[in-house]
Coordinates of C-alpha atoms in Angstrom, one line a residue:
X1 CA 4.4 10.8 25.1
X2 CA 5.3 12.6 21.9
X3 CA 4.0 16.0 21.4
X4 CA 1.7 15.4 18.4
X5 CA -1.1 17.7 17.4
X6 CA -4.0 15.5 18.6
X7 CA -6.8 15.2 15.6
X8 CA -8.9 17.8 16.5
X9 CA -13.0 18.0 16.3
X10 CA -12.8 20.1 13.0
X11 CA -10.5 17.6 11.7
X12 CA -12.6 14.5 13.2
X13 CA -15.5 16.4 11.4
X14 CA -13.4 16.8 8.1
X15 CA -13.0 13.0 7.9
X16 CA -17.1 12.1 8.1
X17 CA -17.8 15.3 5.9
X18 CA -15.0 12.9 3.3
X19 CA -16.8 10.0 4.2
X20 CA -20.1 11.8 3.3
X21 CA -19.4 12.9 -0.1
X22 CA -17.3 10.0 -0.9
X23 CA -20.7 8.1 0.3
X24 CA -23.1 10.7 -2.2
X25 CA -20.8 9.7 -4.8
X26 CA -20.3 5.7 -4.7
X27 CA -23.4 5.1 -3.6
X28 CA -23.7 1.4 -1.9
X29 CA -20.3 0.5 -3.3
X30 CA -18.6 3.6 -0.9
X31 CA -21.1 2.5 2.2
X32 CA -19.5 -1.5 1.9
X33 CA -16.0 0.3 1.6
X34 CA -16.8 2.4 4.6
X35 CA -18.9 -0.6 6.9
X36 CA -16.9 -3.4 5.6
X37 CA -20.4 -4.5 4.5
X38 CA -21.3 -6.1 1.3
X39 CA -24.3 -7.5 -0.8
X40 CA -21.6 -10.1 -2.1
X41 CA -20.1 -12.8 -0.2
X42 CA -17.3 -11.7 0.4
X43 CA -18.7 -9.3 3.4
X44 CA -16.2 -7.9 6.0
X45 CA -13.6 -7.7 3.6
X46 CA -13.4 -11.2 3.5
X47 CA -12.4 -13.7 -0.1
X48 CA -14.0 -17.2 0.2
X49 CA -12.6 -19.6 -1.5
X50 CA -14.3 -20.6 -4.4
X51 CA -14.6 -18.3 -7.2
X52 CA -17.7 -17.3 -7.6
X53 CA -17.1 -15.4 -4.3
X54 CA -16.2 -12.5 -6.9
X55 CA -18.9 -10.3 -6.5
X56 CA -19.4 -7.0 -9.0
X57 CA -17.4 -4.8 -6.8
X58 CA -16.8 -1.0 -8.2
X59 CA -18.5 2.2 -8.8
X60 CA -21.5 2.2 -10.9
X61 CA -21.0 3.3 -14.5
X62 CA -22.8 6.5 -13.4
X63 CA -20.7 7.6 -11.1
X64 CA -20.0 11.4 -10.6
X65 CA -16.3 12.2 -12.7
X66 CA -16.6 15.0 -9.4
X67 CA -15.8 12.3 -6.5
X68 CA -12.0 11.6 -5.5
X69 CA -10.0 9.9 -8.0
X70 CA -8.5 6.3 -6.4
X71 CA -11.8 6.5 -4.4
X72 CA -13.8 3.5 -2.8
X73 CA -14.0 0.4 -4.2
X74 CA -16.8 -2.4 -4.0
X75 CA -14.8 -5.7 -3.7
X76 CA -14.5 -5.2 -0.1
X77 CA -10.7 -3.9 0.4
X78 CA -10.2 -1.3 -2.5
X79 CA -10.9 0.9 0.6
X80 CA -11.1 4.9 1.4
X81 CA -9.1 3.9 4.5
X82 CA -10.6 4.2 8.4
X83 CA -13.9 4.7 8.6
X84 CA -16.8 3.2 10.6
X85 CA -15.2 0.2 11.5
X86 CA -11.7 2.0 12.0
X87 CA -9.7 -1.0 13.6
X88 CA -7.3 0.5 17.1
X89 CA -3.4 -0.3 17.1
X90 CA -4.4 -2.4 19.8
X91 CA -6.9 -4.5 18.5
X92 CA -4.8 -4.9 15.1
X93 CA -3.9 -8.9 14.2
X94 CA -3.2 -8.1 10.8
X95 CA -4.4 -10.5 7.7
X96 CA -5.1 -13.7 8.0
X97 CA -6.9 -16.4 5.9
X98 CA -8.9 -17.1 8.9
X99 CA -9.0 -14.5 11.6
X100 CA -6.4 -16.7 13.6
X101 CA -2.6 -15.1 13.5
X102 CA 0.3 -18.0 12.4
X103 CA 2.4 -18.0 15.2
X104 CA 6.2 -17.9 15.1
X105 CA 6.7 -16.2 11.9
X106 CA 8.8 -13.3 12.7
X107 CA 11.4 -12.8 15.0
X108 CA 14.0 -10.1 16.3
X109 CA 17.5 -10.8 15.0
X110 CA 20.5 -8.9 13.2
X111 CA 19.9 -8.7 9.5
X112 CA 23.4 -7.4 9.3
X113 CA 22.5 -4.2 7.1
X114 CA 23.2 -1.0 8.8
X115 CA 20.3 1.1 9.1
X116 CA 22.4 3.9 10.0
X117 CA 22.3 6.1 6.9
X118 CA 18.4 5.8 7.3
X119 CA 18.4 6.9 10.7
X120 CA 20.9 10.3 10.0
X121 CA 18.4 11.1 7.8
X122 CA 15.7 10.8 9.3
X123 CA 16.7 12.9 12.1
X124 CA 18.0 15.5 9.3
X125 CA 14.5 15.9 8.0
X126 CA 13.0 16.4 11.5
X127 CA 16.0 18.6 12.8
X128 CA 15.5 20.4 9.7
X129 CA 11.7 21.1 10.5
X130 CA 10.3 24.5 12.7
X131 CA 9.3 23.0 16.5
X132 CA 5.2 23.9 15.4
X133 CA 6.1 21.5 12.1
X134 CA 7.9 18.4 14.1
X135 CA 5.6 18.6 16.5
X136 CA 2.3 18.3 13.8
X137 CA 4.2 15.1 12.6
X138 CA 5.8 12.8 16.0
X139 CA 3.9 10.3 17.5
X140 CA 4.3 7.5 19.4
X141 CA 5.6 4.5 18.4
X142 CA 2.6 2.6 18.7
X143 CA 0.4 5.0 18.0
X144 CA -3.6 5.2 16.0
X145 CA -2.0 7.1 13.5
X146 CA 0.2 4.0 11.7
X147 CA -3.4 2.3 10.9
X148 CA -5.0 6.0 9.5
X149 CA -4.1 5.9 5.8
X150 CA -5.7 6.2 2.5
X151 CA -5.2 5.9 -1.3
X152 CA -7.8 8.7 -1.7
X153 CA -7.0 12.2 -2.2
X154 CA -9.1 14.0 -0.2
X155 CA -8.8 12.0 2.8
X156 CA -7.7 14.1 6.5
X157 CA -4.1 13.7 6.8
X158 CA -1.4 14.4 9.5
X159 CA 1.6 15.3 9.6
X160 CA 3.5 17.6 7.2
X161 CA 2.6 18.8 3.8
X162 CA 5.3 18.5 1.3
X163 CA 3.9 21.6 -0.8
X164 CA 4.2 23.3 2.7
X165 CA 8.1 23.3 3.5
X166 CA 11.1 24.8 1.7
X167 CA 12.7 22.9 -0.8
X168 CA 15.3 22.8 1.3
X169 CA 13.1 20.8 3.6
X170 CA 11.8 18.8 1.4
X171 CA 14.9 18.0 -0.2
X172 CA 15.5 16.5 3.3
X173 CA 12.1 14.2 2.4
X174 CA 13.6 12.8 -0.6
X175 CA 16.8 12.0 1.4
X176 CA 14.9 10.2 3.7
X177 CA 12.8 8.4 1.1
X178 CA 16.1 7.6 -0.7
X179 CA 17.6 6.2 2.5
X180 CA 14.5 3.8 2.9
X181 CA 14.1 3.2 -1.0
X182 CA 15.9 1.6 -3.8
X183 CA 16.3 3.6 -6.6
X184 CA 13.5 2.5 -8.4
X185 CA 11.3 2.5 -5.5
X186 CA 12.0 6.0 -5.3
X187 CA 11.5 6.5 -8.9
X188 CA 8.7 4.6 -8.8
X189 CA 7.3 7.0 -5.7
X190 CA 8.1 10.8 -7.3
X191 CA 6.7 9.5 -10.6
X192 CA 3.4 8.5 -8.7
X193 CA 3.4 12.0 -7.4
X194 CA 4.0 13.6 -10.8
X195 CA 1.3 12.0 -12.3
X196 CA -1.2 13.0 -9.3
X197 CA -0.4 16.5 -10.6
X198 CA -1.0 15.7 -13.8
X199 CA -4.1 14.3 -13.0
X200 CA -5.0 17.6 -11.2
X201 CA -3.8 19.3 -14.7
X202 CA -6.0 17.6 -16.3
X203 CA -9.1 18.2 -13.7
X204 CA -9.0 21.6 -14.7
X205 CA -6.5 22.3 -12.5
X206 CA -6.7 24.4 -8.7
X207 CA -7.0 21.0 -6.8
X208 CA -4.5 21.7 -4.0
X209 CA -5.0 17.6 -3.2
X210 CA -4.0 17.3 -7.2
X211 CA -0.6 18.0 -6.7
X212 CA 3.3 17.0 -5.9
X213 CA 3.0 18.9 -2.5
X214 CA -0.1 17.0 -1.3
X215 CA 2.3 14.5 0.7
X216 CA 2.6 13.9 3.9
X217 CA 5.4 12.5 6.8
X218 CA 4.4 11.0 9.9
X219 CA 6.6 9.7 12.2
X220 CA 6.3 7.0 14.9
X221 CA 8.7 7.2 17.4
X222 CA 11.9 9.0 17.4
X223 CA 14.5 7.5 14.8
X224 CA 17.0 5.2 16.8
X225 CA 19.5 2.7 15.8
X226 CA 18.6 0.7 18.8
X227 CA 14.8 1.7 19.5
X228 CA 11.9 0.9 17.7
X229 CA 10.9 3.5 15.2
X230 CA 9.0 4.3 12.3
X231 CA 7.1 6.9 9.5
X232 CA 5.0 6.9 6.6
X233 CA 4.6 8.9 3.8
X234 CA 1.1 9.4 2.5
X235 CA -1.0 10.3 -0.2
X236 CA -3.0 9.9 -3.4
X237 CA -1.8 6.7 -4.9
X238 CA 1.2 6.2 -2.5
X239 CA 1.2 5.0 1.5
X240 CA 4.8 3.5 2.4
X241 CA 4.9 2.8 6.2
X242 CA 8.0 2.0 7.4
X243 CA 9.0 0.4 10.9
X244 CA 12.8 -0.1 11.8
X245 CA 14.2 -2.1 14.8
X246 CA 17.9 -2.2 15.1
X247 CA 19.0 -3.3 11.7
X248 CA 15.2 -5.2 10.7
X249 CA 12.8 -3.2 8.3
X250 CA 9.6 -4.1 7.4
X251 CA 7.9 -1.4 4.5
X252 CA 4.5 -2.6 5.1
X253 CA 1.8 -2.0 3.9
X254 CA 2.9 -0.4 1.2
X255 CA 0.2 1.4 -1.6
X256 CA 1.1 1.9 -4.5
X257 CA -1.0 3.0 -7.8
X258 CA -2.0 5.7 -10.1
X259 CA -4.8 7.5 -13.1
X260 CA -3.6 7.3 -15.2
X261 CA -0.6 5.1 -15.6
X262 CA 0.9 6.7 -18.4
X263 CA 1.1 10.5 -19.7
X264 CA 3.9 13.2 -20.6
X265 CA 4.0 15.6 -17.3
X266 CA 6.1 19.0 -17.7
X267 CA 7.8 17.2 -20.9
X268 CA 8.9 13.8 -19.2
X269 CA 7.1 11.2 -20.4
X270 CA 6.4 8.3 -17.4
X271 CA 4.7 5.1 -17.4
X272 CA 3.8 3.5 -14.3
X273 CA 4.1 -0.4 -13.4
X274 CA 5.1 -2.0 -16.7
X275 CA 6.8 -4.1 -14.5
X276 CA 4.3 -5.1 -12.0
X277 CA 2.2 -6.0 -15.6
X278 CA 4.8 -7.7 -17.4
X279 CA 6.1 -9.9 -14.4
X280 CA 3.0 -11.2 -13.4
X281 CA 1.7 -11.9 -17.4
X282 CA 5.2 -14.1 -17.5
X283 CA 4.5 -16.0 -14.3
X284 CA 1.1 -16.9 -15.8
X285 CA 2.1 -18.0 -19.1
X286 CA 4.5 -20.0 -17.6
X287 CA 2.0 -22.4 -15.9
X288 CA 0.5 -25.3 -17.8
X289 CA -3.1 -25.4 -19.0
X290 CA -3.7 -27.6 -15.6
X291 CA -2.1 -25.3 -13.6
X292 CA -3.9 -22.6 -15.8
X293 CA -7.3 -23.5 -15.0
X294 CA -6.6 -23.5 -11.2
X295 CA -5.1 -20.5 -11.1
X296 CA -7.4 -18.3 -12.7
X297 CA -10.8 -17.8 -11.9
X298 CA -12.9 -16.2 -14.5
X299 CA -12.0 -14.3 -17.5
X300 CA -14.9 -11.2 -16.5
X301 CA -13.1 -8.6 -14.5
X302 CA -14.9 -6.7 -11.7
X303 CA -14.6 -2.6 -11.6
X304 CA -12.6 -3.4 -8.5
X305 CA -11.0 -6.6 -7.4
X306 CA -9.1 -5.8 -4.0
X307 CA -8.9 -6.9 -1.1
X308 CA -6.1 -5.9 1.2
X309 CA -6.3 -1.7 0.6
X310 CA -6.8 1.1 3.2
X311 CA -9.1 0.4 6.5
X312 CA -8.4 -3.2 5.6
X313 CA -6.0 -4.3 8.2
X314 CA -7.6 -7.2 10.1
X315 CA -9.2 -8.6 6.6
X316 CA -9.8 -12.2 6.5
X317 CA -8.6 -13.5 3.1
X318 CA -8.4 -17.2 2.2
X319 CA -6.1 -18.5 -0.1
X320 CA -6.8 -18.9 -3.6
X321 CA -5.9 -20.4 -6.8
X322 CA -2.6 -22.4 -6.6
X323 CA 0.3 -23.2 -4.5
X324 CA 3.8 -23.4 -5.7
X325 CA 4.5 -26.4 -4.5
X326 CA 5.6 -28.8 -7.1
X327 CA 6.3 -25.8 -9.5
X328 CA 9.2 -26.6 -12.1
X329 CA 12.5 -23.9 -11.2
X330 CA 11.4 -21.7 -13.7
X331 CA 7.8 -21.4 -12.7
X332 CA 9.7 -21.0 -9.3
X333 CA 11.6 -18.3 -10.3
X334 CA 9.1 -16.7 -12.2
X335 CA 7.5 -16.1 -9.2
X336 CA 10.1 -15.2 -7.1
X337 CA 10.7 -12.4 -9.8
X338 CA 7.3 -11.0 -9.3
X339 CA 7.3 -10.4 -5.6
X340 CA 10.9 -8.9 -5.8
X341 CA 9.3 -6.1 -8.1
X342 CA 7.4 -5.2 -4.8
X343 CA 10.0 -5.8 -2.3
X344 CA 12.4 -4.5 -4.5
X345 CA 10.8 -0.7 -3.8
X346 CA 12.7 -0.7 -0.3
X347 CA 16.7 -0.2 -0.4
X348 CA 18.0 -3.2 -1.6
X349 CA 19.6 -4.6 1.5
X350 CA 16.5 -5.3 3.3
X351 CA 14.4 -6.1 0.1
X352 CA 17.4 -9.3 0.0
X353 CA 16.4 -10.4 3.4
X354 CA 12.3 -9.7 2.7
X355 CA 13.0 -12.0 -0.2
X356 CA 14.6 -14.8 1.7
X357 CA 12.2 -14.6 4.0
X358 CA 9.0 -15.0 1.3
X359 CA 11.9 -18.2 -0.4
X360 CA 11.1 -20.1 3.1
X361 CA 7.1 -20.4 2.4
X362 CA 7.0 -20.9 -1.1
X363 CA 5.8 -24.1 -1.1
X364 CA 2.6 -22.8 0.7
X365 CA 2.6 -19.4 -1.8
X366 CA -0.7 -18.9 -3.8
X367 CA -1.0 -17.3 -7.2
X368 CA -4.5 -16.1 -8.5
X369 CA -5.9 -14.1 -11.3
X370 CA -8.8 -12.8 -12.4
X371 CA -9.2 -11.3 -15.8
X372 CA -8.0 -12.0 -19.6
X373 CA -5.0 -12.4 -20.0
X374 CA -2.9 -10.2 -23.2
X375 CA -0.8 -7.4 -22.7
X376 CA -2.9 -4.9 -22.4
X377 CA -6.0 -6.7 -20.7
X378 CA -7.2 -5.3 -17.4
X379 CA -6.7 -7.8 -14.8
X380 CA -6.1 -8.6 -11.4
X381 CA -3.4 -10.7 -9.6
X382 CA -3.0 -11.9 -6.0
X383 CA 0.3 -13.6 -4.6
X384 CA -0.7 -15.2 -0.9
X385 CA 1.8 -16.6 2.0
X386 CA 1.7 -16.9 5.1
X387 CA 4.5 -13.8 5.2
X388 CA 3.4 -11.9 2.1
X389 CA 0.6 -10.8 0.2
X390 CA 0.7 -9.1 -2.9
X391 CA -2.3 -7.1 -5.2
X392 CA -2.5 -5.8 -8.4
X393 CA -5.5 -4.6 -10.0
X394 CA -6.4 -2.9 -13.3
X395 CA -9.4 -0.8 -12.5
X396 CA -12.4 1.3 -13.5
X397 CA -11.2 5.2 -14.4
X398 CA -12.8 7.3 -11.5
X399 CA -11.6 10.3 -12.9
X400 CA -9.5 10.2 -16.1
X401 CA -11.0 9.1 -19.8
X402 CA -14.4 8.1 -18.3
X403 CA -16.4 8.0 -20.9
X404 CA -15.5 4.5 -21.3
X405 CA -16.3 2.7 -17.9
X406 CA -14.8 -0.8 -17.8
X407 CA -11.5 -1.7 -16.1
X408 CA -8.0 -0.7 -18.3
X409 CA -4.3 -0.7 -17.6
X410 CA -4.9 3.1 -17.1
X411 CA -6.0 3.3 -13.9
X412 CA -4.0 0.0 -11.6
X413 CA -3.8 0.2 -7.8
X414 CA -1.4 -2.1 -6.2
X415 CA -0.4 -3.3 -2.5
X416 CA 2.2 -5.8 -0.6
X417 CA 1.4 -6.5 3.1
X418 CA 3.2 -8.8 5.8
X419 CA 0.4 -11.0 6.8
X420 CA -0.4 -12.5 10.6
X421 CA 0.8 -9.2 12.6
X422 CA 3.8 -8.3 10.4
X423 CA 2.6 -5.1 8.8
X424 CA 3.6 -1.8 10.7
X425 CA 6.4 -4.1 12.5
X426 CA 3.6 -4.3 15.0
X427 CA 4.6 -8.4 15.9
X428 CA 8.2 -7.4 16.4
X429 CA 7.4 -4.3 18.6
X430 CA 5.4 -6.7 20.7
X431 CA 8.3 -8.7 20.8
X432 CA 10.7 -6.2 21.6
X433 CA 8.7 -5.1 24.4
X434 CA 7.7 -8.2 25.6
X435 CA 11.9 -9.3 25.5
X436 CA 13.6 -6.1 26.2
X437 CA 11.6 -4.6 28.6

């Protein structure tokens, strides 16, 4: 056993008071986040298939500007991460369509890209940390703490606190984070964090959650080119988790949004997922007017459309809209280029072998939308296989320009997950253990 600090009863207590005001905030919306409850029918963080399984997910209009910005959501899976219904490592199957796990999707096998420079820093960050400071932050490999993360700002967190260290040590972060990332995915990550300060600015400031140093590593496992491994790096608006076996990766799930999306932060002016906008507005407008009207599902937008965010890891999520089988090449490639803006956040070996991975299902890959459709519409996206699922969603403001309630471009959550056991690299730990021990 590692020697974590275990989550004590004032942190345990920490979590329900969260829960609590989170709950006194949202109202019912925050209790079907929190019980995987709903008065729609999409209950248990389930999507039916047919569209009018869209319920009027979100915070009400009246909503306190006071409660934690990125906070629960009403569609079942916009999530404040584990709460009532926490689901246990053991117990985890992942997403599925049906609550039955595809078998023989994954397997262990040489990807032939070194994770070498990954693991070196890795153990530079942690050799780098005090004994009290590793020891707040190793756990076992297949330990609770993978499944307990949360887009929320205010949620109980383990691990170390960025805004804690030296910037010697956390210069160590970053070299981890740039080992595991591609440039843009790292770019993509500190730019998230900027923006959360920002936010904080703006907040009136004195928010210690509201800041660049309210991030936090985790580590599963001790990093190993041979041994399973992993860590995640969590906080408002950003949870990568990231599992390595020998030379395999998977950096899933991975949670990624911010409010708002664009603003000038200590004179640097940054604007969040213009990519993740523009890619999946060309994939659309690629399809015929047939393929169009199966596709989406209504033009009226929901506060909050996900599905797949925290304390959402054994959701049950049909499929929905269209299949790309029988798409032209273009229409093809079009959607190979969106899901290679998510993958393409990890370093850009492994995002190549994610990617020829997802190019083996996408016959049986689903697009769906929800929402108008012009540049700057608020609208929500899904991309569905049996190896990857994909969410973007404009949504409500929570805390930023709320006088004007309905869904914008300003305020955009987005996810990819590994579907039927693949996030956390839990199916390949099983199989390591199950074939190498």
């Amino acid at each position: 056993m590692h020697g974590h600090r275990p989550r004590t009863p004032e942190a345990e207590r920490s979590r329900r008071w969260f829960m609590n005001k989170a709950l006194l905030a949202g109202g019912v919306a925050a209790m079907a986040t929190m019980t995987g409850c709903s008065n729609d029918s999409n209950s248990a963080g389930t999507a039916s298939g047919s569209a009018s399984a869209e319920g009027p997910g979100g915070m009400p209009s009246g909503a306190p500007s006071g409660m934690p910005s990125g906070g629960p959501g009403g569609g079942g899976g916009g999530g404040m991460g584990p709460g009532a219904g926490e689901v246990k490592y053991a117990d985890f199957k992942g997403v599925t369509t049906d609550g039955k796990v595809l078998d023989d999707l994954y397997s262990i096998h040489s990807t032939d890209v070194s994770t070498d420079k990954l693991v070196k820093a890795a153990q530079a960050f942690l050799d780098g940390l005090s004994s009290k400071e590793r020891k707040s932050c190793v756990f076992d490999v297949d330990d609770d703490e993978w499944l307990k993360w949360s887009n929320v700002d205010g949620y109980e967190r383990q691990g170390v606190r960025m805004g804690d260290i030296t910037e010697k040590k956390r210069e160590l972060g970053y070299a981890l984070l740039g080992a595991a990332l591609s440039a843009d995915g790292l770019t993509q990550t500190r730019n998230i964090m900027k923006l959360n300060a920002y936010l904080g600015d703006y907040s009136g400031g004195n928010k210690p959650t509201l800041t660049e140093g309210a991030y936090f590593f985790t580590f599963m496992g001790t990093p190993s080119t041979t041994k399973p491994w992993g860590f995640q790096y969590e906080g408002h608006h950003v949870a990568i988790n990231y599992f390595v076996l020998g030379d395999q990766v998977v950096m899933t799930p991975t949670f990624m949004g911010s409010e708002p999306t664009s603003a000038t932060y200590k004179g640097e002016k940054i604007t969040l997922f213009r990519k993740e906008t523009k890619a999946g507005l060309t994939l659309l407008r690629s399809l015929t007017s047939a393929q169009r009207k199966k596709v989406v599902s209504s033009e009226a937008k929901a506060n909050d459309n996900f599905k797949a965010g925290a304390g959402q890891d054994n959701a049950q999520i049909a499929y929905q809209g269209l299949a790309a089988k029988g798409w032209t090449s273009a229409q093809r490639s079009n959607l190979l280029d969106l899901v290679r803006v998510y993958v393409g956040n990890m370093d850009d070996g492994h995002a190549e072998v994610k990617m020829t991975e997802v190019e083996d299902h996408l016959d049986d890959t689903y697009f769906y939308w929800i929402g108008e459709t012009g540049d700057s519409s608020a609208f929500y996206y899904r991309v569905h296989s049996p190896v990857v699922l994909i969410e973007y969603d404009a949504q409500s403001p929570i805390a930023y320009e709320t006088q004007n309630h309905t869904p914008s471009q300003h305020h955009i959550h987005t996810i990819i997950r590994t579907p039927n056991g693949g996030d956390y690299g839990v199916d390949l730990l099983k199989l390591h253990l199950e074939n190498d021990h």
